[in-house]
């Protein structure tokens, strides 16, 4: 798929496939670990949850640094390193003699996935026209989401041959991702003249990236709750559809992301984000409160979450400028990883101590808090920026800043 006529010197398809491979590997581990950890190390739900969640901790911590290196023109080695770290993480899953080594392997894998995506995205965005940035970010993000959606299916298919087959596939996918980038020609030019070593806090967290990140992270709490608890809720409360509900969620997500990403460029990031989290909140509420409409709630939740990434990318780049897109988007996306990391244990504790519906109602409340951030903090910033425009000059669209080259 051609992104733009200006992107001919960027290996967009190759980068897309490389990120897809990396996240196929990560998605496969998410499916296999809850069964692998108890069988191999005797751990229970806490050990399995820790093994799954610790990778997202590494992803959240590494994203801003990977993005900074990409901004400085080091995208190619960063993405290659991401594939190599993913492969090393896979080897750790395969050979881990104890749970501690497995945790180290999970950290390596998380760091690799962060480097893969957060290194590749600014490489792609560097040549994307301002009027198409939302759809570019949305389409390229499908490489990550497609991998996370299809990875569990891959693990299920390979699990019939044993966990060795799953972990071997994880290693191979990481090496393929690294090889795809290694065989590209040329190197991306630096987007801005910045040092590789951050000297101030603002070098790591650019001003303006945190608020869209907070909105994104609050919406990701709903996704994390769905991923961790949906099947158990549907099964425990005898609602049915538990065998395919996650597939329905993934389908709604992927279809809406693929079809509707251009809406970010047309209507603006804030408007799309507001509609998205409201849709997600309604869907999560239906999951919590109804039986007959629970599956429809799953569809709404998936469709609602789908456009939050391209919408908050547009908002973030509007607030932070275009000189450090990798760093800014990396920080913003880290909030997503934190939201998922928190949702599993917190939602599980609420479900165990009270009920599954209450856990999903809390997720719906988190989406509404995200809506508050979007309609107050981010909206007030847009008004301040518009009022600062020189007299007689048209206000710059909030979600479509000019693109630095």
Short mmCIF file of C-alpha atoms in Angstrom, two decimals:
data_model
loop_
_atom_site.label_atom_id
_atom_site.label_comp_id
_atom_site.label_asym_id
_atom_site.label_seq_id
_atom_site.Cartn_x
_atom_site.Cartn_y
_atom_site.Cartn_z
CA UNK A 1 0.00 0.00 0.00
CA UNK A 2 1.48 3.33 -1.00
CA UNK A 3 1.53 5.86 1.79
CA UNK A 4 2.55 8.89 -0.16
CA UNK A 5 4.40 9.79 -3.27
CA UNK A 6 6.93 11.56 -1.04
CA UNK A 7 7.69 8.32 0.83
CA UNK A 8 9.47 6.57 -2.07
CA UNK A 9 12.84 6.70 -0.29
CA UNK A 10 11.46 5.20 2.91
CA UNK A 11 11.11 1.37 3.02
CA UNK A 12 7.56 1.65 4.34
CA UNK A 13 6.37 -1.84 3.41
CA UNK A 14 9.55 -3.45 4.70
CA UNK A 15 9.28 -1.57 7.99
CA UNK A 16 5.59 -2.49 8.24
CA UNK A 17 6.37 -6.19 7.82
CA UNK A 18 9.30 -5.99 10.26
CA UNK A 19 7.09 -4.50 12.98
CA UNK A 20 4.37 -7.03 12.17
CA UNK A 21 6.86 -9.88 12.70
CA UNK A 22 7.98 -8.47 16.03
CA UNK A 23 4.46 -8.09 17.34
CA UNK A 24 3.39 -11.48 16.01
CA UNK A 25 6.11 -12.82 18.29
CA UNK A 26 4.92 -10.76 21.25
CA UNK A 27 1.29 -11.76 20.66
CA UNK A 28 2.29 -15.41 20.54
CA UNK A 29 3.97 -15.15 23.94
CA UNK A 30 0.89 -13.51 25.45
CA UNK A 31 -1.17 -16.54 24.44
CA UNK A 32 1.36 -19.16 25.53
CA UNK A 33 2.69 -17.79 28.83
CA UNK A 34 -0.43 -18.32 31.01
CA UNK A 35 -0.16 -22.06 30.29
CA UNK A 36 3.63 -22.28 30.02
CA UNK A 37 4.51 -20.65 33.35
CA UNK A 38 2.47 -23.03 35.58
CA UNK A 39 3.62 -26.11 33.65
CA UNK A 40 7.30 -25.16 33.51
CA UNK A 41 7.85 -23.28 36.77
CA UNK A 42 4.83 -24.15 38.89
CA UNK A 43 3.66 -20.56 39.12
CA UNK A 44 0.05 -19.53 39.44
CA UNK A 45 -1.97 -16.58 38.21
CA UNK A 46 0.32 -14.04 39.87
CA UNK A 47 3.45 -15.48 38.24
CA UNK A 48 1.78 -15.69 34.85
CA UNK A 49 0.44 -12.16 35.11
CA UNK A 50 3.85 -10.86 36.14
CA UNK A 51 5.53 -12.57 33.20
CA UNK A 52 3.01 -11.05 30.80
CA UNK A 53 2.98 -7.56 32.32
CA UNK A 54 6.70 -7.03 32.81
CA UNK A 55 7.23 -6.88 29.05
CA UNK A 56 4.90 -3.88 28.86
CA UNK A 57 6.92 -2.19 31.62
CA UNK A 58 10.03 -2.52 29.46
CA UNK A 59 8.13 -1.28 26.41
CA UNK A 60 6.92 1.82 28.26
CA UNK A 61 10.40 2.67 29.56
CA UNK A 62 12.25 2.16 26.28
CA UNK A 63 9.87 3.85 23.82
CA UNK A 64 10.96 7.49 24.44
CA UNK A 65 14.66 6.63 24.13
CA UNK A 66 14.12 4.58 20.97
CA UNK A 67 12.16 7.49 19.51
CA UNK A 68 14.90 9.95 20.44
CA UNK A 69 17.56 7.88 18.69
CA UNK A 70 15.31 7.66 15.63
CA UNK A 71 14.83 11.43 15.64
CA UNK A 72 18.62 11.79 15.61
CA UNK A 73 18.90 9.71 12.43
CA UNK A 74 19.58 6.34 14.08
CA UNK A 75 16.26 4.73 13.15
CA UNK A 76 17.85 1.94 11.12
CA UNK A 77 20.10 0.52 13.87
CA UNK A 78 17.37 1.04 16.47
CA UNK A 79 14.86 -1.03 14.49
CA UNK A 80 17.46 -3.71 13.74
CA UNK A 81 18.36 -3.87 17.44
CA UNK A 82 14.67 -4.27 18.22
CA UNK A 83 14.49 -7.40 16.08
CA UNK A 84 17.66 -8.82 17.63
CA UNK A 85 16.44 -8.18 21.19
CA UNK A 86 13.14 -9.85 20.33
CA UNK A 87 15.01 -12.91 19.08
CA UNK A 88 17.17 -13.00 22.22
CA UNK A 89 14.03 -12.76 24.31
CA UNK A 90 12.61 -15.71 22.42
CA UNK A 91 15.75 -17.71 23.17
CA UNK A 92 15.28 -16.84 26.82
CA UNK A 93 11.76 -18.27 26.73
CA UNK A 94 13.12 -21.41 25.07
CA UNK A 95 16.07 -22.01 27.39
CA UNK A 96 15.01 -20.40 30.69
CA UNK A 97 16.09 -22.71 33.56
CA UNK A 98 14.08 -20.73 36.12
CA UNK A 99 11.48 -18.01 36.46
CA UNK A 100 14.05 -15.25 37.00
CA UNK A 101 15.67 -15.92 33.63
CA UNK A 102 12.23 -15.89 32.03
CA UNK A 103 11.58 -12.43 33.48
CA UNK A 104 14.89 -11.19 32.03
CA UNK A 105 13.82 -12.64 28.67
CA UNK A 106 10.50 -10.81 28.93
CA UNK A 107 12.32 -7.54 29.62
CA UNK A 108 14.55 -8.07 26.59
CA UNK A 109 11.55 -8.82 24.42
CA UNK A 110 9.68 -5.75 25.65
CA UNK A 111 12.68 -3.53 24.95
CA UNK A 112 12.91 -5.04 21.48
CA UNK A 113 9.27 -4.39 20.63
CA UNK A 114 9.60 -0.79 21.81
CA UNK A 115 12.68 -0.27 19.64
CA UNK A 116 11.00 -1.85 16.62
CA UNK A 117 7.89 0.30 16.54
CA UNK A 118 9.14 3.54 18.10
CA UNK A 119 12.21 3.48 15.84
CA UNK A 120 10.24 2.74 12.68
CA UNK A 121 7.35 5.20 13.11
CA UNK A 122 9.37 8.46 12.94
CA UNK A 123 11.24 7.03 9.96
CA UNK A 124 7.89 6.70 8.18
CA UNK A 125 6.40 9.99 9.44
CA UNK A 126 9.46 11.99 8.35
CA UNK A 127 8.22 12.10 4.77
CA UNK A 128 4.46 11.98 5.40
CA UNK A 129 2.56 15.12 4.33
CA UNK A 130 0.82 16.95 7.15
CA UNK A 131 -2.57 16.34 5.55
CA UNK A 132 -2.06 12.56 5.66
CA UNK A 133 -0.26 12.09 8.96
CA UNK A 134 -3.30 10.68 10.78
CA UNK A 135 -3.95 7.98 8.20
CA UNK A 136 -0.22 7.17 7.93
CA UNK A 137 0.06 6.69 11.68
CA UNK A 138 -3.16 4.69 11.74
CA UNK A 139 -2.17 2.44 8.88
CA UNK A 140 1.37 1.89 10.13
CA UNK A 141 0.01 1.14 13.60
CA UNK A 142 -1.85 -1.80 12.08
CA UNK A 143 1.53 -3.55 11.88
CA UNK A 144 1.62 -3.58 15.67
CA UNK A 145 -2.06 -4.33 16.18
CA UNK A 146 -2.20 -6.94 13.45
CA UNK A 147 0.66 -8.77 15.12
CA UNK A 148 -0.94 -8.61 18.55
CA UNK A 149 -4.22 -9.89 17.10
CA UNK A 150 -2.76 -12.69 14.98
CA UNK A 151 0.07 -13.72 17.32
CA UNK A 152 -2.21 -15.62 19.71
CA UNK A 153 -3.69 -17.53 16.76
CA UNK A 154 -0.18 -18.45 15.63
CA UNK A 155 0.69 -19.66 19.14
CA UNK A 156 -2.48 -21.74 19.32
CA UNK A 157 -1.67 -23.41 16.02
CA UNK A 158 1.93 -24.15 17.04
CA UNK A 159 1.12 -25.22 20.59
CA UNK A 160 -0.08 -28.59 19.27
CA UNK A 161 3.61 -29.33 18.62
CA UNK A 162 4.68 -28.07 22.04
CA UNK A 163 6.05 -24.86 23.50
CA UNK A 164 9.42 -25.38 21.80
CA UNK A 165 7.71 -24.73 18.46
CA UNK A 166 6.16 -21.52 19.80
CA UNK A 167 9.42 -20.13 21.19
CA UNK A 168 11.33 -21.14 18.06
CA UNK A 169 8.85 -19.19 15.96
CA UNK A 170 9.33 -16.20 18.26
CA UNK A 171 13.10 -16.33 17.66
CA UNK A 172 12.70 -16.66 13.91
CA UNK A 173 10.24 -13.76 13.72
CA UNK A 174 12.66 -11.49 15.57
CA UNK A 175 15.50 -12.43 13.22
CA UNK A 176 13.30 -11.86 10.18
CA UNK A 177 12.41 -8.38 11.48
CA UNK A 178 16.10 -7.53 11.93
CA UNK A 179 17.02 -8.94 8.51
CA UNK A 180 14.32 -6.95 6.73
CA UNK A 181 15.82 -3.71 8.02
CA UNK A 182 19.45 -4.81 7.66
CA UNK A 183 18.94 -5.38 3.93
CA UNK A 184 17.46 -1.93 3.30
CA UNK A 185 19.55 0.60 1.44
CA UNK A 186 20.58 3.98 2.76
CA UNK A 187 19.77 5.50 6.09
CA UNK A 188 17.12 7.93 7.32
CA UNK A 189 18.26 11.52 7.74
CA UNK A 190 18.05 13.05 11.23
CA UNK A 191 14.79 14.89 11.78
CA UNK A 192 16.41 17.36 14.15
CA UNK A 193 19.86 18.16 15.45
CA UNK A 194 19.68 16.64 18.92
CA UNK A 195 22.20 14.84 21.06
CA UNK A 196 21.74 11.15 21.60
CA UNK A 197 22.15 11.56 25.37
CA UNK A 198 19.29 13.50 27.02
CA UNK A 199 20.45 16.24 29.38
CA UNK A 200 17.15 17.51 30.75
CA UNK A 201 13.82 15.96 31.67
CA UNK A 202 12.25 17.78 28.73
CA UNK A 203 14.62 15.90 26.42
CA UNK A 204 12.98 12.65 27.54
CA UNK A 205 9.42 13.92 27.97
CA UNK A 206 8.80 16.82 25.53
CA UNK A 207 6.36 19.42 26.88
CA UNK A 208 2.91 18.74 25.48
CA UNK A 209 3.25 14.96 25.14
CA UNK A 210 1.95 14.01 28.59
CA UNK A 211 -1.66 15.20 28.30
CA UNK A 212 -2.46 13.30 25.09
CA UNK A 213 -0.57 10.39 26.62
CA UNK A 214 -2.80 10.51 29.68
CA UNK A 215 -5.92 10.44 27.49
CA UNK A 216 -4.45 7.52 25.55
CA UNK A 217 -3.45 5.64 28.70
CA UNK A 218 -6.89 6.02 30.28
CA UNK A 219 -8.45 4.55 27.15
CA UNK A 220 -5.94 1.69 27.18
CA UNK A 221 -7.15 0.67 30.63
CA UNK A 222 -10.37 -0.44 28.94
CA UNK A 223 -8.45 -2.44 26.37
CA UNK A 224 -6.35 -4.04 29.10
CA UNK A 225 -9.48 -5.01 31.01
CA UNK A 226 -10.98 -6.60 27.91
CA UNK A 227 -7.77 -8.52 27.19
CA UNK A 228 -7.42 -9.78 30.75
CA UNK A 229 -11.03 -10.38 31.84
CA UNK A 230 -13.48 -10.56 28.94
CA UNK A 231 -13.32 -14.31 28.40
CA UNK A 232 -13.53 -15.03 32.14
CA UNK A 233 -16.46 -12.62 32.56
CA UNK A 234 -18.47 -14.11 29.72
CA UNK A 235 -17.75 -17.63 30.91
CA UNK A 236 -18.29 -17.04 34.63
CA UNK A 237 -21.54 -15.12 34.20
CA UNK A 238 -22.81 -17.71 31.67
CA UNK A 239 -23.25 -15.08 28.98
CA UNK A 240 -21.74 -17.29 26.29
CA UNK A 241 -19.71 -16.16 23.25
CA UNK A 242 -16.52 -16.50 25.34
CA UNK A 243 -14.90 -18.71 22.70
CA UNK A 244 -14.88 -15.99 20.04
CA UNK A 245 -15.47 -12.66 21.83
CA UNK A 246 -11.82 -11.59 21.67
CA UNK A 247 -11.78 -12.35 17.95
CA UNK A 248 -14.84 -10.13 17.53
CA UNK A 249 -13.10 -7.35 19.47
CA UNK A 250 -9.98 -7.67 17.30
CA UNK A 251 -12.03 -7.67 14.09
CA UNK A 252 -13.95 -4.52 15.10
CA UNK A 253 -10.68 -2.85 16.05
CA UNK A 254 -8.81 -3.72 12.88
CA UNK A 255 -11.68 -2.92 10.51
CA UNK A 256 -12.36 0.48 12.06
CA UNK A 257 -8.66 1.36 12.17
CA UNK A 258 -8.18 0.41 8.52
CA UNK A 259 -11.32 2.14 7.29
CA UNK A 260 -11.54 5.24 9.47
CA UNK A 261 -7.99 6.50 10.06
CA UNK A 262 -8.45 9.25 7.41
CA UNK A 263 -11.13 10.73 9.70
CA UNK A 264 -8.33 12.02 11.94
CA UNK A 265 -7.02 14.21 9.13
CA UNK A 266 -10.50 15.30 8.11
CA UNK A 267 -12.10 16.08 11.48
CA UNK A 268 -9.11 16.58 13.76
CA UNK A 269 -7.50 14.46 16.43
CA UNK A 270 -9.48 15.82 19.39
CA UNK A 271 -12.88 15.29 17.77
CA UNK A 272 -12.04 11.72 16.74
CA UNK A 273 -10.54 10.92 20.15
CA UNK A 274 -13.63 12.24 21.96
CA UNK A 275 -16.01 10.13 19.87
CA UNK A 276 -13.70 7.12 20.23
CA UNK A 277 -13.54 7.07 24.04
CA UNK A 278 -17.26 7.76 24.34
CA UNK A 279 -17.93 4.77 22.07
CA UNK A 280 -15.53 2.67 24.12
CA UNK A 281 -17.24 3.68 27.38
CA UNK A 282 -20.67 2.72 26.01
CA UNK A 283 -19.34 -0.64 24.85
CA UNK A 284 -17.69 -1.42 28.19
CA UNK A 285 -20.89 -0.46 30.01
CA UNK A 286 -22.93 -2.84 27.83
CA UNK A 287 -20.44 -5.63 28.57
CA UNK A 288 -20.86 -4.98 32.29
CA UNK A 289 -24.61 -4.56 32.49
CA UNK A 290 -26.26 -6.71 29.82
CA UNK A 291 -26.26 -10.28 28.58
CA UNK A 292 -28.09 -9.93 25.29
CA UNK A 293 -26.06 -6.89 24.17
CA UNK A 294 -22.71 -7.92 25.62
CA UNK A 295 -21.28 -8.96 22.26
CA UNK A 296 -22.47 -5.69 20.71
CA UNK A 297 -20.65 -3.96 23.56
CA UNK A 298 -17.50 -5.86 22.56
CA UNK A 299 -17.86 -4.52 19.01
CA UNK A 300 -18.30 -0.94 20.25
CA UNK A 301 -15.35 -1.21 22.63
CA UNK A 302 -13.09 -2.53 19.87
CA UNK A 303 -14.22 0.10 17.38
CA UNK A 304 -13.83 2.84 19.98
CA UNK A 305 -10.27 1.97 20.96
CA UNK A 306 -9.24 1.61 17.31
CA UNK A 307 -8.81 5.29 16.44
CA UNK A 308 -7.29 6.50 19.71
CA UNK A 309 -3.75 5.91 18.49
CA UNK A 310 -3.86 7.94 15.25
CA UNK A 311 -5.95 10.61 17.00
CA UNK A 312 -3.53 11.07 19.89
CA UNK A 313 -0.53 10.98 17.51
CA UNK A 314 -2.07 13.94 15.68
CA UNK A 315 -2.76 15.77 18.95
CA UNK A 316 0.72 15.08 20.27
CA UNK A 317 2.53 16.31 17.17
CA UNK A 318 0.36 19.42 17.17
CA UNK A 319 1.35 20.19 20.77
CA UNK A 320 5.03 19.29 20.55
CA UNK A 321 5.92 20.28 16.99
CA UNK A 322 7.62 18.16 14.37
CA UNK A 323 11.26 18.39 15.45
CA UNK A 324 11.16 15.34 17.73
CA UNK A 325 8.25 13.16 16.58
CA UNK A 326 9.87 9.89 17.64
CA UNK A 327 10.49 11.08 21.20
CA UNK A 328 7.08 12.74 21.53
CA UNK A 329 5.06 9.85 20.13
CA UNK A 330 7.19 7.39 22.10
CA UNK A 331 6.31 9.15 25.35
CA UNK A 332 2.64 9.35 24.40
CA UNK A 333 2.51 5.65 23.51
CA UNK A 334 4.23 4.68 26.77
CA UNK A 335 1.08 5.75 28.61
CA UNK A 336 -0.78 3.09 26.62
CA UNK A 337 1.58 0.39 27.83
CA UNK A 338 1.22 1.57 31.44
CA UNK A 339 -2.57 1.50 31.16
CA UNK A 340 -2.52 -2.09 29.95
CA UNK A 341 -0.01 -3.06 32.63
CA UNK A 342 -2.23 -1.63 35.39
CA UNK A 343 -5.53 -2.94 34.03
CA UNK A 344 -4.73 -6.64 34.37
CA UNK A 345 -3.89 -6.86 38.08
CA UNK A 346 -6.24 -4.08 39.22
CA UNK A 347 -9.18 -5.35 37.18
CA UNK A 348 -8.45 -8.90 38.31
CA UNK A 349 -8.40 -7.85 41.96
CA UNK A 350 -11.74 -6.05 41.58
CA UNK A 351 -13.27 -9.03 39.78
CA UNK A 352 -12.03 -11.44 42.45
CA UNK A 353 -13.05 -9.26 45.37
CA UNK A 354 -16.33 -7.94 44.02
CA UNK A 355 -17.51 -8.87 40.52
CA UNK A 356 -16.57 -8.85 36.86
CA UNK A 357 -19.25 -6.27 35.97
CA UNK A 358 -17.74 -3.83 38.47
CA UNK A 359 -14.31 -4.29 36.88
CA UNK A 360 -15.77 -3.40 33.47
CA UNK A 361 -17.67 -0.44 34.89
CA UNK A 362 -14.39 0.90 36.27
CA UNK A 363 -12.91 0.50 32.78
CA UNK A 364 -15.85 2.48 31.37
CA UNK A 365 -15.21 5.18 33.98
CA UNK A 366 -11.57 5.30 32.89
CA UNK A 367 -12.71 5.94 29.31
CA UNK A 368 -14.93 8.78 30.53
CA UNK A 369 -11.98 10.29 32.41
CA UNK A 370 -10.12 10.16 29.12
CA UNK A 371 -13.00 12.09 27.55
CA UNK A 372 -12.67 14.73 30.29
CA UNK A 373 -8.97 15.14 29.50
CA UNK A 374 -9.71 15.47 25.78
CA UNK A 375 -12.52 18.01 26.19
CA UNK A 376 -10.86 20.15 28.89
CA UNK A 377 -7.06 20.02 28.97
CA UNK A 378 -6.49 19.40 25.27
CA UNK A 379 -9.35 21.67 24.20
CA UNK A 380 -8.07 24.57 26.31
CA UNK A 381 -4.62 24.17 24.74
CA UNK A 382 -6.16 24.43 21.28
CA UNK A 383 -7.91 27.67 22.22
CA UNK A 384 -4.72 29.18 23.62
CA UNK A 385 -2.85 28.23 20.45
CA UNK A 386 -5.55 29.67 18.18
CA UNK A 387 -5.59 32.94 20.12
CA UNK A 388 -1.82 33.19 19.72
CA UNK A 389 -2.05 33.23 15.90
CA UNK A 390 -0.97 36.57 14.38
CA UNK A 391 -3.83 38.92 13.57
CA UNK A 392 -5.14 38.45 10.08
CA UNK A 393 -3.64 34.98 9.76
CA UNK A 394 -5.85 31.91 9.61
CA UNK A 395 -5.60 29.63 12.62
CA UNK A 396 -3.55 26.51 12.04
CA UNK A 397 -5.65 23.33 12.20
CA UNK A 398 -4.98 21.64 15.52
CA UNK A 399 -4.42 18.19 14.18
CA UNK A 400 -2.57 19.01 10.99
CA UNK A 401 0.61 20.98 11.64
CA UNK A 402 3.04 21.57 8.83
CA UNK A 403 5.50 18.79 8.35
CA UNK A 404 9.20 19.49 8.78
CA UNK A 405 11.47 17.90 6.25
#
